[in-house]
PDB file as gemmi writes it, atoms N, CA and C in Angstrom:
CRYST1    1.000    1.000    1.000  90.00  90.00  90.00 P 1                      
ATOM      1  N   UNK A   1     -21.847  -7.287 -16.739  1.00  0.00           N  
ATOM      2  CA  UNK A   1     -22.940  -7.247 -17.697  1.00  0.00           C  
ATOM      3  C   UNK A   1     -24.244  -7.033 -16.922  1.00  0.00           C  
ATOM      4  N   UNK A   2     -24.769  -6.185 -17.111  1.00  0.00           N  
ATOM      5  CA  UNK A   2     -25.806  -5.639 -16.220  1.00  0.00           C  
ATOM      6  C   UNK A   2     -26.990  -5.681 -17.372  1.00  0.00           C  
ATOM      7  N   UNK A   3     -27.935  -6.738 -17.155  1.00  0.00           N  
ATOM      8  CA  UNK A   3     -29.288  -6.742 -17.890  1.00  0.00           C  
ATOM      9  C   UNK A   3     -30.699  -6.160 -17.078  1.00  0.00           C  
ATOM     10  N   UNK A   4     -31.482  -5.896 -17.779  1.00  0.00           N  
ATOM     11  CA  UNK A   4     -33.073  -5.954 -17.041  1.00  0.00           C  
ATOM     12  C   UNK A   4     -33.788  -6.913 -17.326  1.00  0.00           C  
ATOM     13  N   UNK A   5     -33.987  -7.449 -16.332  1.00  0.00           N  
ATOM     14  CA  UNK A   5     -35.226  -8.191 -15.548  1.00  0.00           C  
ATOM     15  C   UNK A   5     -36.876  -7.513 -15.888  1.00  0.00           C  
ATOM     16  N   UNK A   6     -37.265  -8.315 -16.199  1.00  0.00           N  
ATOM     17  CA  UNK A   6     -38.451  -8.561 -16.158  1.00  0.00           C  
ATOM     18  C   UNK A   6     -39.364  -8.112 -14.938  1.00  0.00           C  
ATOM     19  N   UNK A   7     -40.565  -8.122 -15.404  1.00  0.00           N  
ATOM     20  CA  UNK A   7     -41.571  -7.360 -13.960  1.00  0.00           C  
ATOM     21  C   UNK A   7     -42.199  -8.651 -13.552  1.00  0.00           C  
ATOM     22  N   UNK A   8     -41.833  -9.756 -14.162  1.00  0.00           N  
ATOM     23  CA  UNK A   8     -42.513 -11.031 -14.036  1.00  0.00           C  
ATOM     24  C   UNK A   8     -41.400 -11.531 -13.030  1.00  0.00           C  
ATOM     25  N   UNK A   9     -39.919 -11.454 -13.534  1.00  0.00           N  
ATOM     26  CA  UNK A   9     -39.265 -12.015 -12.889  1.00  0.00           C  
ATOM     27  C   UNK A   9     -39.107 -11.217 -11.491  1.00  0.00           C  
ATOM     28  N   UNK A  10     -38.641 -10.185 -11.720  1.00  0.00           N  
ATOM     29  CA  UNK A  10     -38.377  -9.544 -10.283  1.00  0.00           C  
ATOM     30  C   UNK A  10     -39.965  -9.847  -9.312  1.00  0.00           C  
ATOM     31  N   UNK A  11     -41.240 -10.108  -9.548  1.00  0.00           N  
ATOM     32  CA  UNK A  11     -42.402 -10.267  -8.731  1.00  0.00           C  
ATOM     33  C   UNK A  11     -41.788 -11.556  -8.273  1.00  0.00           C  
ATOM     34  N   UNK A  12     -41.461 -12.450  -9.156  1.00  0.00           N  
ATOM     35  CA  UNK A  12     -41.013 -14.500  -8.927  1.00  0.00           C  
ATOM     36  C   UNK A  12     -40.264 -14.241  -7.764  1.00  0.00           C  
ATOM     37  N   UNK A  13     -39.242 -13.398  -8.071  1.00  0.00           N  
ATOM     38  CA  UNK A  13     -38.391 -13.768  -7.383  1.00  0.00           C  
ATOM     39  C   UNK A  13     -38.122 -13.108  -5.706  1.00  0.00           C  
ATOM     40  N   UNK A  14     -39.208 -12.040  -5.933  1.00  0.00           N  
ATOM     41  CA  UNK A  14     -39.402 -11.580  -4.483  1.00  0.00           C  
ATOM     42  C   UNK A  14     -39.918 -12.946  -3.413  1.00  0.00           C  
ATOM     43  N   UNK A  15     -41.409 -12.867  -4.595  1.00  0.00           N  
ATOM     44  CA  UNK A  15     -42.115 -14.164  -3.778  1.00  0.00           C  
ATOM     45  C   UNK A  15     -41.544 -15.218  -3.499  1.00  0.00           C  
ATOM     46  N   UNK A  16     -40.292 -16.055  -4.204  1.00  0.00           N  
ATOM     47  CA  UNK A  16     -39.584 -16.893  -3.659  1.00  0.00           C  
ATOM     48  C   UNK A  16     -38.708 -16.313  -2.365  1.00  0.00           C  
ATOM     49  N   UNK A  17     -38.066 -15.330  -2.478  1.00  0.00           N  
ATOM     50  CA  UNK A  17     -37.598 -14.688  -1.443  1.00  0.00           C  
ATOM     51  C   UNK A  17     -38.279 -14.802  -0.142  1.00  0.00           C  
ATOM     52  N   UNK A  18     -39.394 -14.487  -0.302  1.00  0.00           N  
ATOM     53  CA  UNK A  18     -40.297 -14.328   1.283  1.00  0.00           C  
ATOM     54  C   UNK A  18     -40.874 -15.421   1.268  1.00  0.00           C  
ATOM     55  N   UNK A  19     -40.982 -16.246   0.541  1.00  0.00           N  
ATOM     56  CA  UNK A  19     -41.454 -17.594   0.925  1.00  0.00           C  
ATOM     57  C   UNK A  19     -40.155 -18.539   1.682  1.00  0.00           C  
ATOM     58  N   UNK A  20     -38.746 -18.126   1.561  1.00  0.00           N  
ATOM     59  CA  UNK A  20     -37.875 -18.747   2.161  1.00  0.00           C  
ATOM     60  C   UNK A  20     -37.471 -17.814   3.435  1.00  0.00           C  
ATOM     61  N   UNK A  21     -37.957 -16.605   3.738  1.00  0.00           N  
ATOM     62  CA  UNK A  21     -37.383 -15.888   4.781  1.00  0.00           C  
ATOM     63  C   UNK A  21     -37.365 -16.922   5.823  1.00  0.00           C  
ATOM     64  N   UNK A  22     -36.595 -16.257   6.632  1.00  0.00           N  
ATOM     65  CA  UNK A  22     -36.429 -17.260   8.273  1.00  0.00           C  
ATOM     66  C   UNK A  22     -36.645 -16.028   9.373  1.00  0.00           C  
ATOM     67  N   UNK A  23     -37.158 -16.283  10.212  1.00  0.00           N  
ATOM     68  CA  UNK A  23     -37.592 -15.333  11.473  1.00  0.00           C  
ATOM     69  C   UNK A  23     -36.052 -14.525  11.634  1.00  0.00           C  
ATOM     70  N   UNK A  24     -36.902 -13.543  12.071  1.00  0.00           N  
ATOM     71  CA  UNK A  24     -35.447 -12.157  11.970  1.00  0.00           C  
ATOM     72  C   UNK A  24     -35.308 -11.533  11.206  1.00  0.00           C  
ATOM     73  N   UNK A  25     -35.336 -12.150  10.071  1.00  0.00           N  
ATOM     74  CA  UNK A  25     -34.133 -11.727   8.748  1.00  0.00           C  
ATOM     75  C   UNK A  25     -34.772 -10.176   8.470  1.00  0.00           C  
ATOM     76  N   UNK A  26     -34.106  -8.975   7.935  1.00  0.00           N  
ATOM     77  CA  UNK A  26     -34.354  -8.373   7.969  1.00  0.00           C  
ATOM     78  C   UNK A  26     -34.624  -7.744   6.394  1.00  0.00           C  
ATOM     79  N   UNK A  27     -35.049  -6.759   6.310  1.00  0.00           N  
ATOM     80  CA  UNK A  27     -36.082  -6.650   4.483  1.00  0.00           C  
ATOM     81  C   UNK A  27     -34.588  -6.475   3.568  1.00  0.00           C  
ATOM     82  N   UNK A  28     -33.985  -6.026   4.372  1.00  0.00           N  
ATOM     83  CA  UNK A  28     -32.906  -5.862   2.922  1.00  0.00           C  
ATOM     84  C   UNK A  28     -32.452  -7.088   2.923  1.00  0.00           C  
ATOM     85  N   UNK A  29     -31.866  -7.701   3.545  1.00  0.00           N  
ATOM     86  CA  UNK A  29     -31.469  -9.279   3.325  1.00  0.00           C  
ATOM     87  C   UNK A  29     -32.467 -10.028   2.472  1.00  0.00           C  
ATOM     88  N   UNK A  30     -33.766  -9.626   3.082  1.00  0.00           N  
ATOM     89  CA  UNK A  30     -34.414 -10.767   1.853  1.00  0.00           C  
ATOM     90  C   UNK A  30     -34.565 -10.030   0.181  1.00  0.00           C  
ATOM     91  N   UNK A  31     -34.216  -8.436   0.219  1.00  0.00           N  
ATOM     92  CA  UNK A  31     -33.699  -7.931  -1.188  1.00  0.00           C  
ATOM     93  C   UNK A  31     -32.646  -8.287  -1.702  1.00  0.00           C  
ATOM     94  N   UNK A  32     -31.521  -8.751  -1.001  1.00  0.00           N  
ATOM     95  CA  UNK A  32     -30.204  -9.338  -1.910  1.00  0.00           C  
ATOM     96  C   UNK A  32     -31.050 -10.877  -2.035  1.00  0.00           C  
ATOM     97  N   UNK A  33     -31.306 -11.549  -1.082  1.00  0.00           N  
ATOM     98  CA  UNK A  33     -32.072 -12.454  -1.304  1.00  0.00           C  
ATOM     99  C   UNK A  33     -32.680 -12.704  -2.825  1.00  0.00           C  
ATOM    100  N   UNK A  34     -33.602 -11.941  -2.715  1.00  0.00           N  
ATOM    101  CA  UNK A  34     -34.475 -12.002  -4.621  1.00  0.00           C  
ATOM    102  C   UNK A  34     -33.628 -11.277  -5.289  1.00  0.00           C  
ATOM    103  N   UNK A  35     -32.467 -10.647  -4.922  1.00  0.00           N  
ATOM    104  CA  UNK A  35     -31.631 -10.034  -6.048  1.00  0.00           C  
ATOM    105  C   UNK A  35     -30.740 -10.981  -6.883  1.00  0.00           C  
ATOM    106  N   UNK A  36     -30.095 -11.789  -5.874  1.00  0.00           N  
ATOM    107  CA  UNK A  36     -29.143 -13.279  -6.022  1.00  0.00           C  
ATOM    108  C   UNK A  36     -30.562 -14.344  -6.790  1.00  0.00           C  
ATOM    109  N   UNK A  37     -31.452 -14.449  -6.843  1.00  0.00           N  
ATOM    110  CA  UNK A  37     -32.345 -14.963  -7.348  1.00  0.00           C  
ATOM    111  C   UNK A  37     -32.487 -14.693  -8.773  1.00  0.00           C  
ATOM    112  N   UNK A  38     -32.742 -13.403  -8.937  1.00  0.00           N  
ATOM    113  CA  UNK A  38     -33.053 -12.926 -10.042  1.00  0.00           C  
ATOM    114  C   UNK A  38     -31.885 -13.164 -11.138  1.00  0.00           C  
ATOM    115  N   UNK A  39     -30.665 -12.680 -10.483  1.00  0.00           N  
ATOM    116  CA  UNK A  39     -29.556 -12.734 -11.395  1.00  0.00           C  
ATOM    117  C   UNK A  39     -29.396 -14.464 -11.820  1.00  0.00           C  
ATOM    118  N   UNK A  40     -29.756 -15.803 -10.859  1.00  0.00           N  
ATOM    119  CA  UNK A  40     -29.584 -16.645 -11.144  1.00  0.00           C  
ATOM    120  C   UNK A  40     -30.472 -17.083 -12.292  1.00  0.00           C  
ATOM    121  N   UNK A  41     -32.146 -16.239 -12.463  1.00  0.00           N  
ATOM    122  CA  UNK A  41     -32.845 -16.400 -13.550  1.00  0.00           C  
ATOM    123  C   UNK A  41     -32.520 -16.075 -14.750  1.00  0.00           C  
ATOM    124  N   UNK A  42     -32.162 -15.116 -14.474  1.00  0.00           N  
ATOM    125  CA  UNK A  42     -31.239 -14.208 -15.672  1.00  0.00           C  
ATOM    126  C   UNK A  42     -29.826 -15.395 -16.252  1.00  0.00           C  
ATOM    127  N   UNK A  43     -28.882 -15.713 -15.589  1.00  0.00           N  
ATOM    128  CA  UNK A  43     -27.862 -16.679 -16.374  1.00  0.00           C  
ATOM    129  C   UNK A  43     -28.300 -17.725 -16.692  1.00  0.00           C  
ATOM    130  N   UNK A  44     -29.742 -17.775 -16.548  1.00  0.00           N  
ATOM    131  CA  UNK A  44     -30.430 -19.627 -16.940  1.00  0.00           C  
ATOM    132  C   UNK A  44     -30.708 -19.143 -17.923  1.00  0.00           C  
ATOM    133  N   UNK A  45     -31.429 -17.951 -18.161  1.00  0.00           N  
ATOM    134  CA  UNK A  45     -32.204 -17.694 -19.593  1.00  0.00           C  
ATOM    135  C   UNK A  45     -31.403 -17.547 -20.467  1.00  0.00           C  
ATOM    136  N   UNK A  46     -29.592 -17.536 -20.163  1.00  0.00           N  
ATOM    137  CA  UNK A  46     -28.785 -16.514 -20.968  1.00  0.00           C  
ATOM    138  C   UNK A  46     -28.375 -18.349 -21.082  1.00  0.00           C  
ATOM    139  N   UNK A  47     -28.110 -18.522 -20.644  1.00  0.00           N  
ATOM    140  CA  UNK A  47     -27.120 -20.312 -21.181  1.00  0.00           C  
ATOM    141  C   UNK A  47     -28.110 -21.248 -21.880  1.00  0.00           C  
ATOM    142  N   UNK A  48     -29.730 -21.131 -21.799  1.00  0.00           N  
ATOM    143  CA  UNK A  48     -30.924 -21.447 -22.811  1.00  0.00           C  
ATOM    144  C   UNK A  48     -30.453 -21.102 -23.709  1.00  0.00           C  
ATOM    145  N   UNK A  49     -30.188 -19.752 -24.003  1.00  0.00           N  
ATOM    146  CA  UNK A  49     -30.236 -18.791 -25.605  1.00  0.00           C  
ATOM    147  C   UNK A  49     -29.107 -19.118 -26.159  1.00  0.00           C  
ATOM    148  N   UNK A  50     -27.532 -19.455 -25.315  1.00  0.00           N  
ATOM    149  CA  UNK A  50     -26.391 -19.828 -26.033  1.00  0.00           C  
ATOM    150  C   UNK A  50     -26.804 -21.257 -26.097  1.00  0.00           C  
ATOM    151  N   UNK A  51     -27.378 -22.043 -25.670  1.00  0.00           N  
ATOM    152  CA  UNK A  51     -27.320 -23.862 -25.933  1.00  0.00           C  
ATOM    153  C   UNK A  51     -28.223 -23.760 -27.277  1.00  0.00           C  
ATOM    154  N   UNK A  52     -28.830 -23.084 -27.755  1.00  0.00           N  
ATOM    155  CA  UNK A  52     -29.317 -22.923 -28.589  1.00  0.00           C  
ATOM    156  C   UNK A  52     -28.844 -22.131 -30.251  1.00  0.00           C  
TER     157      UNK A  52                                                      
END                                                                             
């Protein structure tokens, strides 16, 4: 199930991304990084809408 994200969320979740980088890491890592992020925003908003 492939949804779109938000321009709010994908910005969140970069910035959480690079706020957790660790020395080294390299830019695509911290893109799966906010990618694994994003998708985790995404199944919160989706189990909100079914608890509801």
């Amino acid at each position: 199930m492939t949804q779109k994200v938000s321009t709010e969320v994908q910005t969140e979740s970069t910035r959480i991304a690079n706020g957790i980088k660790k020395p080294g890491q390299s830019r695509e890592q911290t893109k799966l990084i906010a990618a694994g992020i994003e998708k985790g925003i995404a199944e919160y908003k989706i189990s909100l809408i079914d608890t509801y």
